[in-house]
Short mmCIF file of C-alpha atoms in Angstrom, two decimals:
data_model
loop_
_atom_site.label_atom_id
_atom_site.label_comp_id
_atom_site.label_asym_id
_atom_site.label_seq_id
_atom_site.Cartn_x
_atom_site.Cartn_y
_atom_site.Cartn_z
CA MET A 20 71.98 126.20 134.24
CA GLU A 21 75.35 127.84 134.75
CA GLN A 22 76.55 130.96 136.55
CA VAL A 23 79.50 133.01 135.38
CA ASP A 24 80.80 136.55 135.83
CA VAL A 25 80.33 137.59 132.20
CA VAL A 26 78.38 136.26 129.23
CA ILE A 27 79.62 137.46 125.85
CA VAL A 28 77.29 137.05 122.87
CA GLY A 29 79.21 136.77 119.61
CA ALA A 30 82.59 135.20 118.79
CA GLY A 31 83.76 137.59 116.11
CA PRO A 32 86.83 139.76 116.76
CA SER A 33 84.81 141.84 119.27
CA GLY A 34 83.79 138.89 121.43
CA ILE A 35 87.16 137.17 121.16
CA ALA A 36 89.07 140.33 122.11
CA THR A 37 86.76 141.04 125.07
CA SER A 38 87.12 137.48 126.34
CA ALA A 39 90.91 137.68 125.99
CA CYS A 40 91.03 140.91 128.01
CA LEU A 41 88.83 139.38 130.71
CA ASN A 42 90.94 136.22 130.80
CA ARG A 43 94.04 138.31 131.43
CA LEU A 44 92.23 139.80 134.43
CA LYS A 45 91.13 136.33 135.58
CA ILE A 46 87.44 137.20 135.23
CA SER A 47 85.33 134.16 134.32
CA ASN A 48 83.41 134.49 131.07
CA ILE A 49 81.56 132.46 128.45
CA VAL A 50 81.47 133.34 124.75
CA ILE A 51 78.33 132.21 122.92
CA GLU A 52 78.40 131.86 119.11
CA ARG A 53 75.60 130.77 116.78
CA GLU A 54 77.93 129.57 113.99
CA ASP A 55 80.14 126.46 114.01
CA CYS A 56 83.34 128.53 114.22
CA TYR A 57 84.56 131.80 115.67
CA ALA A 58 85.24 134.75 113.35
CA SER A 59 82.66 133.26 110.97
CA LEU A 60 82.31 136.45 108.92
CA TRP A 61 86.00 136.14 108.04
CA LYS A 62 86.12 132.37 107.72
CA LYS A 63 82.83 131.71 105.91
CA ARG A 64 81.36 134.94 104.51
CA SER A 65 84.13 137.02 102.99
CA TYR A 66 85.46 137.07 99.44
CA ASP A 67 88.83 135.57 98.57
CA ARG A 68 90.73 138.76 97.70
CA LEU A 69 89.62 140.63 100.84
CA LYS A 70 92.28 142.32 102.94
CA LEU A 71 92.15 144.81 105.79
CA HIS A 72 91.50 148.31 104.51
CA LEU A 73 93.67 149.99 107.14
CA ALA A 74 97.35 149.45 107.93
CA LYS A 75 98.03 146.59 110.34
CA GLN A 76 99.04 148.84 113.26
CA TYR A 77 95.43 150.07 113.35
CA CYS A 78 93.95 146.55 113.16
CA GLN A 79 95.65 144.47 115.83
CA LEU A 80 93.67 143.14 118.76
CA PRO A 81 94.65 143.93 122.38
CA HIS A 82 97.95 142.68 123.75
CA MET A 83 99.14 140.95 120.56
CA PRO A 84 100.68 142.66 117.51
CA PHE A 85 100.77 141.01 114.12
CA PRO A 86 103.79 138.75 113.51
CA LYS A 87 106.88 140.21 111.89
CA GLY A 88 106.71 140.06 108.11
CA THR A 89 102.92 140.49 107.96
CA PRO A 90 102.00 142.76 105.00
CA THR A 91 101.00 146.32 105.86
CA PHE A 92 97.47 145.66 104.56
CA VAL A 93 96.73 142.21 105.94
CA PRO A 94 95.14 139.66 103.56
CA LYS A 95 92.11 137.66 104.69
CA ASN A 96 93.93 134.36 105.28
CA ASP A 97 96.73 136.04 107.24
CA PHE A 98 94.14 137.70 109.47
CA ILE A 99 92.39 134.36 110.05
CA ARG A 100 95.72 132.81 111.07
CA TYR A 101 96.29 135.76 113.40
CA MET A 102 92.86 135.18 114.96
CA ASP A 103 93.62 131.48 115.44
CA SER A 104 96.87 132.33 117.22
CA TYR A 105 95.10 134.96 119.31
CA VAL A 106 92.41 132.53 120.47
CA ALA A 107 95.04 129.94 121.41
CA ARG A 108 97.31 132.43 123.19
CA PHE A 109 94.58 133.90 125.40
CA GLN A 110 92.71 130.60 125.86
CA VAL A 111 89.39 131.80 124.50
CA SER A 112 86.95 128.89 124.21
CA PRO A 113 83.67 129.90 122.55
CA LEU A 114 80.59 127.72 122.86
CA LEU A 115 79.68 127.14 119.22
CA ASN A 116 76.37 126.30 117.54
CA ARG A 117 74.49 128.22 120.21
CA HIS A 118 71.59 130.46 119.22
CA VAL A 119 70.56 133.06 121.79
CA GLU A 120 66.80 132.90 122.14
CA SER A 121 66.45 135.71 124.65
CA SER A 122 68.27 137.67 127.30
CA PHE A 123 66.87 139.87 130.05
CA TYR A 124 67.92 141.41 133.33
CA ASP A 125 66.34 139.64 136.30
CA ASP A 126 65.83 142.21 139.06
CA ASN A 127 65.13 139.47 141.60
CA ILE A 128 68.68 138.13 141.43
CA SER A 129 70.40 141.21 139.92
CA LYS A 130 71.79 139.17 137.06
CA TRP A 131 71.35 138.75 133.33
CA SER A 132 69.54 135.61 132.22
CA VAL A 133 70.59 134.30 128.80
CA VAL A 134 68.52 131.51 127.23
CA VAL A 135 70.42 129.61 124.54
CA LYS A 136 69.44 126.83 122.15
CA ASN A 137 72.14 124.27 121.42
CA MET A 138 71.71 123.72 117.67
CA VAL A 139 73.48 120.34 117.80
CA THR A 140 71.56 118.68 120.64
CA GLU A 141 68.36 120.77 120.19
CA SER A 142 68.41 121.33 123.95
CA TYR A 143 68.17 124.61 125.84
CA GLU A 144 70.79 126.09 128.14
CA VAL A 145 70.45 128.96 130.61
CA TYR A 146 73.30 131.15 131.79
CA PHE A 147 73.25 133.71 134.58
CA ALA A 148 75.80 136.51 134.68
CA LYS A 149 76.39 139.76 136.51
CA PHE A 150 77.52 141.32 133.24
CA LEU A 151 76.38 140.91 129.63
CA VAL A 152 78.52 141.92 126.65
CA VAL A 153 76.75 142.18 123.31
CA ALA A 154 79.53 141.52 120.80
CA THR A 155 77.49 140.64 117.74
CA GLY A 156 78.70 143.90 116.17
CA GLU A 157 77.42 145.94 113.27
CA ASN A 158 78.19 143.33 110.59
CA ASN A 159 75.66 140.81 111.81
CA TYR A 160 73.04 140.35 109.11
CA GLY A 161 73.51 141.07 105.41
CA TYR A 162 71.15 143.86 104.37
CA ILE A 163 69.46 144.00 100.96
CA PRO A 164 67.36 147.17 100.56
CA PRO A 165 63.77 146.91 99.33
CA ILE A 166 63.59 147.52 95.55
CA GLU A 167 60.42 147.47 93.54
CA GLY A 168 60.23 144.32 91.41
CA LEU A 169 63.37 142.67 92.81
CA ASP A 170 61.35 139.53 93.51
CA THR A 171 60.72 139.21 89.73
CA PHE A 172 64.43 139.09 88.88
CA ARG A 173 65.19 135.83 87.06
CA GLY A 174 68.92 135.82 87.65
CA LYS A 175 71.05 135.33 90.76
CA VAL A 176 70.66 137.73 93.70
CA ILE A 177 73.15 137.56 96.59
CA HIS A 178 74.58 139.71 99.34
CA SER A 179 78.30 140.47 99.23
CA SER A 180 78.80 138.21 102.28
CA GLN A 181 77.94 135.27 99.97
CA TYR A 182 80.48 136.24 97.30
CA ASP A 183 83.70 134.22 97.00
CA CYS A 184 85.28 135.17 93.67
CA GLY A 185 84.28 136.08 90.13
CA LYS A 186 85.18 132.80 88.43
CA CYS A 187 81.59 131.62 88.03
CA TYR A 188 80.55 135.00 86.54
CA THR A 189 82.85 134.95 83.50
CA ASP A 190 81.05 136.33 80.40
CA LYS A 191 77.99 137.20 82.48
CA SER A 192 76.50 140.66 83.03
CA VAL A 193 76.73 141.48 86.72
CA LEU A 194 75.48 144.49 88.64
CA VAL A 195 77.12 145.36 91.96
CA VAL A 196 75.00 147.61 94.17
CA GLY A 197 77.11 149.81 96.47
CA ALA A 198 80.36 151.67 95.83
CA GLY A 199 81.97 151.22 99.22
CA ASN A 200 85.05 149.09 99.83
CA SER A 201 83.31 145.74 99.33
CA GLY A 202 81.39 146.87 96.24
CA MET A 203 84.40 148.37 94.50
CA GLU A 204 86.62 145.40 95.29
CA ILE A 205 84.01 142.89 94.11
CA ALA A 206 83.47 144.88 90.90
CA PHE A 207 87.23 144.87 90.30
CA ASP A 208 87.41 141.11 90.91
CA LEU A 209 84.44 140.42 88.60
CA SER A 210 86.01 142.47 85.82
CA ASN A 211 89.30 140.61 86.19
CA TRP A 212 87.38 137.34 85.73
CA GLY A 213 85.84 138.55 82.49
CA ALA A 214 82.39 139.57 83.72
CA ASN A 215 80.58 142.45 82.04
CA THR A 216 80.57 144.52 85.23
CA SER A 217 78.49 147.49 86.33
CA ILE A 218 78.26 149.20 89.70
CA VAL A 219 75.59 151.34 91.35
CA ALA A 220 76.95 154.39 93.19
CA ARG A 221 73.99 155.20 95.40
CA SER A 222 75.65 158.09 97.22
CA PRO A 223 78.82 160.23 97.02
CA VAL A 224 82.04 158.47 97.95
CA HIS A 225 85.64 159.35 98.76
CA LEU A 226 88.03 157.26 96.63
CA LEU A 227 91.55 157.16 98.04
CA SER A 228 94.60 154.94 97.75
CA GLU A 229 95.88 152.72 100.55
CA ASN A 230 98.89 154.98 101.07
CA ILE A 231 96.80 158.16 101.20
CA VAL A 232 94.61 156.63 103.91
CA LYS A 233 97.69 155.43 105.78
CA LEU A 234 99.16 158.94 105.60
CA GLY A 235 95.90 160.43 106.85
CA MET A 236 95.76 158.05 109.83
CA PHE A 237 99.32 159.09 110.73
CA LEU A 238 98.64 162.82 110.36
CA LEU A 239 95.59 162.60 112.61
CA LYS A 240 97.97 162.08 115.54
CA PHE A 241 99.32 165.60 115.06
CA MET A 242 96.77 167.66 113.13
CA PRO A 243 93.07 168.57 113.37
CA ILE A 244 90.74 166.41 111.33
CA LYS A 245 89.76 169.37 109.13
CA ILE A 246 93.34 169.90 107.96
CA VAL A 247 93.96 166.17 107.45
CA ASP A 248 90.78 165.91 105.37
CA ALA A 249 91.90 168.82 103.19
CA ILE A 250 95.28 167.17 102.60
CA VAL A 251 94.01 163.68 101.76
CA SER A 252 91.16 165.03 99.61
CA ALA A 253 93.64 167.08 97.59
CA LEU A 254 95.87 164.02 97.17
CA GLY A 255 92.85 161.99 96.07
CA ARG A 256 91.95 164.57 93.41
CA LEU A 257 95.57 164.70 92.29
CA LYS A 258 95.68 160.92 91.89
CA HIS A 259 92.26 160.26 90.35
CA GLY A 260 91.19 163.59 88.87
CA ASN A 261 87.53 164.63 88.71
CA LEU A 262 85.49 161.43 88.89
CA SER A 263 82.09 163.10 88.60
CA GLU A 264 82.22 162.76 84.80
CA TYR A 265 82.30 159.00 85.33
CA GLY A 266 79.28 159.02 87.64
CA LEU A 267 81.13 159.10 90.95
CA GLN A 268 80.32 162.11 93.12
CA THR A 269 82.46 163.27 96.05
CA PRO A 270 80.90 164.10 99.44
CA ASN A 271 80.92 167.68 100.68
CA LYS A 272 82.43 166.61 104.01
CA GLY A 273 85.93 165.17 104.35
CA PRO A 274 86.66 161.43 104.56
CA PHE A 275 87.84 161.30 108.17
CA PHE A 276 85.10 163.64 109.36
CA LEU A 277 82.53 161.32 107.81
CA LYS A 278 84.20 158.29 109.36
CA ALA A 279 84.13 159.92 112.79
CA THR A 280 80.53 161.18 112.57
CA THR A 281 78.75 158.53 110.50
CA GLY A 282 81.04 155.50 110.59
CA ARG A 283 81.31 155.42 106.81
CA SER A 284 84.86 154.69 105.64
CA PRO A 285 86.52 156.14 102.54
CA THR A 286 86.69 153.66 99.67
CA ILE A 287 90.19 152.42 99.00
CA ASP A 288 90.87 151.99 95.31
CA VAL A 289 92.26 148.57 94.39
CA GLY A 290 92.24 149.26 90.66
CA SER A 291 88.56 149.94 90.07
CA VAL A 292 89.04 153.60 89.14
CA ALA A 293 91.22 152.75 86.14
CA LYS A 294 88.63 150.21 84.99
CA ILE A 295 85.84 152.78 85.40
CA LYS A 296 87.78 155.32 83.35
CA SER A 297 88.35 152.74 80.62
CA ALA A 298 84.64 151.75 80.73
CA GLU A 299 85.50 148.18 81.77
CA ILE A 300 83.30 148.90 84.79
CA LYS A 301 80.21 151.01 84.13
CA VAL A 302 78.70 153.26 86.79
CA PHE A 303 74.96 153.79 87.28
CA PRO A 304 72.90 155.81 89.77
CA SER A 305 70.36 154.26 92.17
CA ILE A 306 67.91 151.59 90.99
CA THR A 307 64.28 152.63 90.61
CA ASN A 308 62.78 149.23 89.76
CA VAL A 309 63.45 145.73 88.42
CA GLN A 310 61.39 143.87 85.83
CA GLU A 311 62.57 140.31 85.39
CA ASN A 312 66.18 140.64 84.19
CA CYS A 313 65.98 144.34 83.36
CA VAL A 314 66.98 147.02 85.84
CA GLU A 315 65.90 150.64 85.50
CA PHE A 316 68.02 153.39 87.06
CA GLU A 317 67.31 156.92 88.26
CA ASN A 318 68.66 158.32 84.97
CA ARG A 319 65.88 156.29 83.25
CA LYS A 320 68.39 154.01 81.55
CA THR A 321 67.59 150.30 81.50
CA ARG A 322 70.04 147.41 81.36
CA CYS A 323 69.66 143.63 81.65
CA PHE A 324 71.79 141.53 83.99
CA ASP A 325 72.42 137.90 84.83
CA ALA A 326 73.20 138.58 88.50
CA ILE A 327 72.94 141.31 91.13
CA ILE A 328 75.33 141.45 94.08
CA PHE A 329 74.32 143.72 96.94
CA ALA A 330 77.27 145.29 98.75
CA THR A 331 74.85 147.30 100.85
CA GLY A 332 76.10 146.68 104.35
CA TYR A 333 74.68 144.93 107.37
CA LYS A 334 72.05 145.32 110.05
CA SER A 335 72.16 144.58 113.76
CA THR A 336 69.94 141.76 115.06
CA VAL A 337 70.30 142.63 118.75
CA ARG A 338 66.66 143.60 119.13
CA ASN A 339 65.58 140.11 118.01
CA TRP A 340 66.74 138.59 121.29
CA LEU A 341 67.65 141.30 123.81
CA LYS A 342 64.81 142.25 126.16
CA GLY A 343 65.60 145.55 127.82
CA GLY A 344 68.83 147.51 127.45
CA GLU A 345 66.97 150.46 125.91
CA ASP A 346 69.39 152.86 127.59
CA LEU A 347 72.23 151.33 125.54
CA PHE A 348 70.59 150.28 122.25
CA ASN A 349 68.08 152.11 120.06
CA GLU A 350 65.25 150.43 118.15
CA ASP A 351 67.65 149.50 115.33
CA GLY A 352 69.95 147.61 117.69
CA MET A 353 72.67 150.24 117.57
CA PRO A 354 74.17 152.26 120.45
CA ARG A 355 72.26 155.41 121.36
CA GLN A 356 75.48 157.26 122.16
CA ARG A 357 78.54 157.97 120.04
CA LEU A 358 82.04 159.08 120.83
CA PRO A 359 83.21 160.84 122.93
CA ASN A 360 80.44 159.44 125.16
CA GLU A 361 80.68 155.99 126.74
CA TYR A 362 78.58 154.41 123.97
CA TRP A 363 79.82 150.94 125.01
CA LYS A 364 78.32 150.96 128.52
CA GLY A 365 74.71 150.74 129.70
CA LYS A 366 72.94 150.26 132.99
CA SER A 367 72.67 147.04 135.02
CA GLY A 368 75.96 145.65 133.73
CA ILE A 369 75.29 145.58 129.97
CA TYR A 370 77.99 146.50 127.45
CA CYS A 371 78.45 146.45 123.68
CA ALA A 372 81.63 145.76 121.71
CA GLY A 373 82.21 146.35 118.02
CA PHE A 374 79.49 148.93 117.44
CA SER A 375 81.65 152.06 117.18
CA SER A 376 81.95 152.07 113.35
CA ARG A 377 85.72 152.32 113.82
CA GLY A 378 86.70 148.87 112.62
CA LEU A 379 89.24 146.72 114.43
CA LEU A 380 90.81 149.74 116.13
CA GLY A 381 87.46 150.51 117.75
CA ILE A 382 86.97 146.83 118.63
CA SER A 383 90.33 146.74 120.40
CA GLN A 384 89.52 149.85 122.41
CA ASP A 385 86.02 148.59 123.25
CA ALA A 386 87.35 145.27 124.55
CA GLN A 387 89.91 146.94 126.81
CA ASN A 388 87.45 149.55 128.12
CA ILE A 389 84.82 146.91 128.89
CA ALA A 390 87.23 144.54 130.64
CA GLN A 391 88.69 147.34 132.74
CA ASP A 392 85.24 148.63 133.70
CA ILE A 393 83.98 145.16 134.63
CA SER A 394 87.11 144.62 136.74
CA PHE A 395 86.44 147.91 138.52
CA GLN A 396 82.76 147.08 139.09
CA MET A 397 83.62 143.66 140.50
CA THR A 398 86.14 145.25 142.85
CA MET A 399 83.47 147.65 144.10
CA LEU A 400 80.94 144.83 144.54
CA ASN A 401 83.45 142.86 146.57
CA GLY A 402 84.18 145.74 148.92
CA GLY A 403 87.41 146.80 147.25
CA THR A 404 88.94 143.38 146.60
CA LYS A 405 88.28 141.43 143.41
#
């Protein structure tokens, strides 16, 4: 049994950044992580060619810019090295191999009780804290949507978080489900490795280049989102032409409006569009059913595949272990509020980091807001002196 000012659940970028900000303010905290390393999504469950989809100035964590010479769009391994340096610099020490069994607010002592199972020793640990930060984020559990007959598929079925590279798929027929950033990049990688690649575009998508997105992020500092969306959409059409004839529809709303209101990012083209136009990557609508190795689509076409890779996002698992906190989280384990509201703060000292659907920029802002608010609350509790 241990008492601490703050318990942070999750040692991804959200938890690490929050701990770093608290450490700078000399507020005691413990970071609990179920995996055997911090930043496990980056270190263990991301594909080799992954890189940050926004320019580095929008992806740095609080109080530490990327080193000089870092590419504008940071590759996976460079970001991992940055995280390692960040953890060392701010003396963040996560407790690894800890699975949170439950957490609840104990009114009798006005503290959060966090029950943790140590996966190495098989023993249980209990932590008490005045404040609880849920930093498991949105990308917590790989989601595969229910599809009729998927359990009959005789080939390989994986989530994109299990994909490394396309080497083992050479000469195989592979279907990627999802035309977001991960889906398009995996399809491109598979095609480069000689796989017969197809992709399912389940919904309309904005396809833009890295530089167009970078320009849009810059213009947002000076112009309304509606004007920026008009500019970047026009540049996207100029670069790629009308993609609807290839099976890719464009949303009615602009890319940055959708990002702000739904959290869905525009898809950055890494070379997939050219391959789609040349028919190296084939585009299909949503899947209606699967029968063994054959997949039927909404256009009633049927194709057979050796593997299906689902780039269909993630789900929150907060509700599996958090008892209470209904004012902060809905039944899906996501914040009830969105910007400009204080979506990151609930009652009784509970906070969430990394749930804003704004990537690393949102994570950085969450961490700083939470640390500053906790510092203020502790000052008030101590009669004006922390």
